[in-house]
Coordinates of C-alpha atoms in Angstrom, one line a residue:
M1 CA 20.3 34.6 -115.2
K2 CA 18.3 31.7 -114.1
D3 CA 20.1 30.7 -111.0
N4 CA 23.4 32.5 -109.9
R5 CA 24.4 29.7 -107.8
L6 CA 24.9 27.3 -110.4
K7 CA 26.5 29.3 -112.7
E8 CA 28.9 30.2 -110.0
Q9 CA 29.6 26.6 -109.5
V10 CA 29.8 25.6 -113.2
L11 CA 32.7 28.3 -113.6
K12 CA 34.7 27.5 -110.2
G13 CA 35.0 24.7 -112.0
I14 CA 36.3 25.8 -115.0
R15 CA 38.8 27.8 -112.9
E16 CA 40.2 25.0 -110.9
A17 CA 40.4 22.9 -113.7
L18 CA 42.6 25.1 -115.7
I19 CA 44.5 27.0 -113.2
N20 CA 45.6 23.5 -111.6
K21 CA 49.2 22.8 -113.4
S22 CA 49.1 19.1 -112.7
D23 CA 46.3 18.7 -114.6
I24 CA 47.2 20.8 -118.0
A25 CA 50.8 20.4 -119.6
D26 CA 52.5 22.8 -121.3
G27 CA 50.8 23.1 -124.6
D28 CA 48.3 20.8 -123.9
T29 CA 44.4 22.1 -125.0
P30 CA 42.4 22.0 -121.9
A31 CA 39.9 19.7 -121.9
T32 CA 35.7 20.9 -121.3
V33 CA 34.8 20.6 -117.7
G34 CA 32.7 17.2 -117.9
S35 CA 28.7 17.7 -119.1
T36 CA 28.4 21.2 -116.6
F37 CA 28.2 23.4 -119.0
T38 CA 24.7 22.1 -120.3
D39 CA 23.5 22.0 -117.1
A40 CA 23.7 25.7 -116.6
G41 CA 21.1 26.5 -119.6
A42 CA 22.2 28.2 -123.2
D43 CA 20.8 31.5 -121.5
D44 CA 24.3 31.3 -119.7
L45 CA 26.3 33.1 -122.4
S46 CA 29.4 33.2 -119.8
V47 CA 29.2 29.4 -120.0
V48 CA 28.5 28.8 -123.5
F49 CA 31.8 31.5 -124.3
A50 CA 34.0 29.3 -121.5
E51 CA 33.2 26.3 -123.3
N52 CA 33.4 27.2 -127.2
F53 CA 36.7 29.1 -125.8
T54 CA 38.2 26.2 -124.5
K55 CA 37.1 23.5 -127.3
S56 CA 39.4 26.0 -129.5
G57 CA 42.5 25.1 -127.4
G58 CA 42.5 29.1 -125.1
T59 CA 43.5 28.7 -121.7
L60 CA 40.5 30.6 -119.4
F61 CA 40.9 31.8 -115.5
Y62 CA 38.3 32.9 -114.0
C63 CA 38.8 34.9 -111.4
F64 CA 36.7 37.1 -108.7
N65 CA 39.3 39.1 -107.4
E66 CA 42.9 41.5 -107.6
S67 CA 44.2 38.7 -105.7
D68 CA 43.3 35.7 -108.7
I69 CA 44.0 38.0 -111.4
R70 CA 47.7 38.9 -110.1
D71 CA 48.3 34.9 -108.8
R72 CA 46.8 33.8 -112.5
I73 CA 49.0 36.8 -114.6
K74 CA 52.1 36.0 -112.5
E75 CA 51.4 31.5 -113.2
I76 CA 51.4 32.7 -116.9
Q77 CA 55.0 34.9 -116.5
G78 CA 56.3 32.2 -114.4
K79 CA 55.8 29.6 -117.8
H80 CA 57.4 32.0 -120.2
N81 CA 60.9 32.7 -118.2
D82 CA 59.3 35.8 -116.1
V83 CA 59.4 37.8 -119.4
V84 CA 58.5 41.4 -119.6
I85 CA 54.6 41.6 -120.6
G86 CA 54.4 44.2 -123.5
C87 CA 51.2 45.9 -122.8
A88 CA 48.7 47.4 -124.8
S89 CA 48.2 50.9 -123.1
E90 CA 49.3 52.7 -119.7
N91 CA 46.2 52.2 -118.3
L92 CA 46.4 48.5 -118.1
T93 CA 50.4 48.6 -117.6
G94 CA 49.3 50.7 -114.3
F95 CA 46.7 48.2 -113.3
L96 CA 49.1 45.3 -113.5
G97 CA 51.7 47.7 -111.5
H98 CA 49.0 48.4 -108.7
L99 CA 48.9 44.2 -108.6
G100 CA 52.4 44.4 -107.7
L101 CA 53.1 43.0 -111.3
D102 CA 56.2 45.2 -112.0
N103 CA 57.8 43.2 -114.5
C104 CA 54.9 45.1 -117.3
S105 CA 56.1 47.8 -119.5
T106 CA 53.6 49.6 -121.8
C107 CA 54.1 48.5 -125.4
D108 CA 56.5 50.1 -128.1
P109 CA 54.7 49.3 -130.9
S110 CA 57.0 49.1 -133.2
K111 CA 58.6 46.2 -131.5
R112 CA 57.1 42.9 -130.6
Y113 CA 57.0 41.0 -127.1
P114 CA 57.0 37.4 -126.8
L115 CA 53.9 37.9 -124.2
A116 CA 51.5 40.7 -124.6
A117 CA 48.2 41.6 -122.5
T118 CA 45.4 43.8 -123.6
L119 CA 42.0 44.5 -123.1
C120 CA 38.8 43.5 -125.5
E121 CA 35.9 45.1 -126.4
A122 CA 33.9 42.0 -125.8
L123 CA 33.6 38.5 -125.9
I124 CA 31.0 36.4 -128.5
A125 CA 30.2 33.2 -126.5
W126 CA 29.2 31.3 -129.4
Q127 CA 32.0 31.5 -131.2
G128 CA 34.3 31.6 -128.4
S129 CA 36.4 34.8 -130.1
I130 CA 37.1 38.1 -128.6
V131 CA 36.9 41.2 -130.2
I132 CA 40.0 43.6 -129.4
T133 CA 39.7 47.0 -131.3
S134 CA 42.4 50.0 -132.0
N135 CA 40.6 52.4 -129.2
L136 CA 41.9 49.9 -126.8
G137 CA 45.3 52.1 -126.1
L138 CA 47.8 52.4 -128.9
G139 CA 46.1 55.1 -130.9
N140 CA 45.4 54.0 -134.8
T141 CA 46.9 50.7 -134.7
I142 CA 45.7 47.6 -132.8
P143 CA 46.8 47.0 -129.3
A144 CA 49.9 44.9 -129.2
L145 CA 49.5 40.8 -129.9
S146 CA 52.3 38.4 -129.6
E147 CA 52.4 34.8 -130.3
T148 CA 51.3 34.2 -126.9
T149 CA 49.1 36.9 -125.8
I150 CA 46.7 37.3 -122.3
V151 CA 43.7 39.3 -122.9
L152 CA 41.9 41.1 -119.7
A153 CA 37.8 41.3 -119.8
F154 CA 35.0 40.7 -117.6
T155 CA 31.7 39.0 -117.8
S156 CA 29.7 41.9 -119.0
Q157 CA 31.3 42.0 -121.7
V158 CA 30.3 38.8 -123.1
V159 CA 27.5 38.5 -125.8
A160 CA 25.6 35.7 -127.8
D161 CA 26.8 36.9 -131.3
W162 CA 29.1 39.0 -134.1
E163 CA 25.8 41.3 -134.6
A164 CA 25.4 42.3 -129.9
A165 CA 29.2 42.8 -130.4
N166 CA 28.7 45.6 -133.0
E167 CA 25.8 47.0 -131.5
R168 CA 28.1 47.2 -128.6
L169 CA 30.9 49.0 -130.1
K170 CA 27.7 51.6 -131.5
Q171 CA 27.4 52.3 -127.9
L172 CA 30.5 52.5 -126.7
Y173 CA 31.8 54.9 -129.6
P174 CA 31.0 57.8 -131.5
E175 CA 33.0 56.5 -134.5
Y176 CA 33.4 53.0 -135.3
P177 CA 37.5 51.6 -134.4
E178 CA 39.6 52.2 -137.0
Q179 CA 40.6 48.6 -136.9
M180 CA 39.4 45.8 -135.6
I181 CA 40.6 41.6 -134.8
V182 CA 38.1 39.0 -133.9
T183 CA 40.6 36.2 -132.7
N184 CA 39.9 32.6 -131.0
P185 CA 42.7 30.2 -129.8
A186 CA 42.0 27.8 -132.5
G187 CA 43.9 30.6 -134.9
Y188 CA 41.3 32.1 -136.9
S189 CA 42.1 35.8 -136.7
Y190 CA 43.0 39.1 -139.3
R191 CA 46.4 39.0 -137.3
K192 CA 48.8 36.4 -138.0
G193 CA 51.5 34.4 -135.6
L194 CA 49.1 34.2 -132.5
Q195 CA 50.1 30.6 -131.0
K196 CA 49.0 31.2 -127.4
L197 CA 45.6 32.8 -125.9
Y198 CA 45.4 33.4 -122.3
L199 CA 41.5 34.4 -121.0
I200 CA 41.6 36.2 -117.7
L201 CA 37.6 36.4 -117.6
I202 CA 36.6 38.5 -114.2
E203 CA 33.5 38.7 -112.1
D204 CA 31.7 41.9 -111.9
E205 CA 27.9 40.9 -112.5
T206 CA 25.8 41.1 -109.7
N207 CA 22.8 39.4 -111.0

């Protein structure tokens, strides 16, 4: 990464633009944050991903710490009448409980929740897409997605393209996942019914 300070400045701009309730009305597609994306350089895959994800209609929250994560998820939950968040795994339920988000429950695979949360395997920069597999918590099934889904991911999970994502999966697992979704906010997905996609992008790179 040529200039980490520039990356921080750009992603701070993304974060401030997308988490400000007065800037974006519910149901609106977030606007891209000016020309600062191109100024960051194509080598910064986190910025490329953020640009393509928001252009497709997703809402991205860039978080530096647990307090940021908690506040952003509380904000999303508040927009959806504080419904119970169905979590894709016990680990995720436990993590959200650790943050003080008690209105969460590990998903029953037979139910469909109005608001769901899951982790992911990779973020594909050039497509603004998210890779989710059955290895993330519910056995042989894809982690529960609802019409409104929150995905928690880390900047270290951003890869350039599908080939890089595929190599990541091969490194993570001795056997390839039984099921997989590659989805983006514009509706391209192997799972129908996803209408609103939030991404909590957590900074975990120090270089």
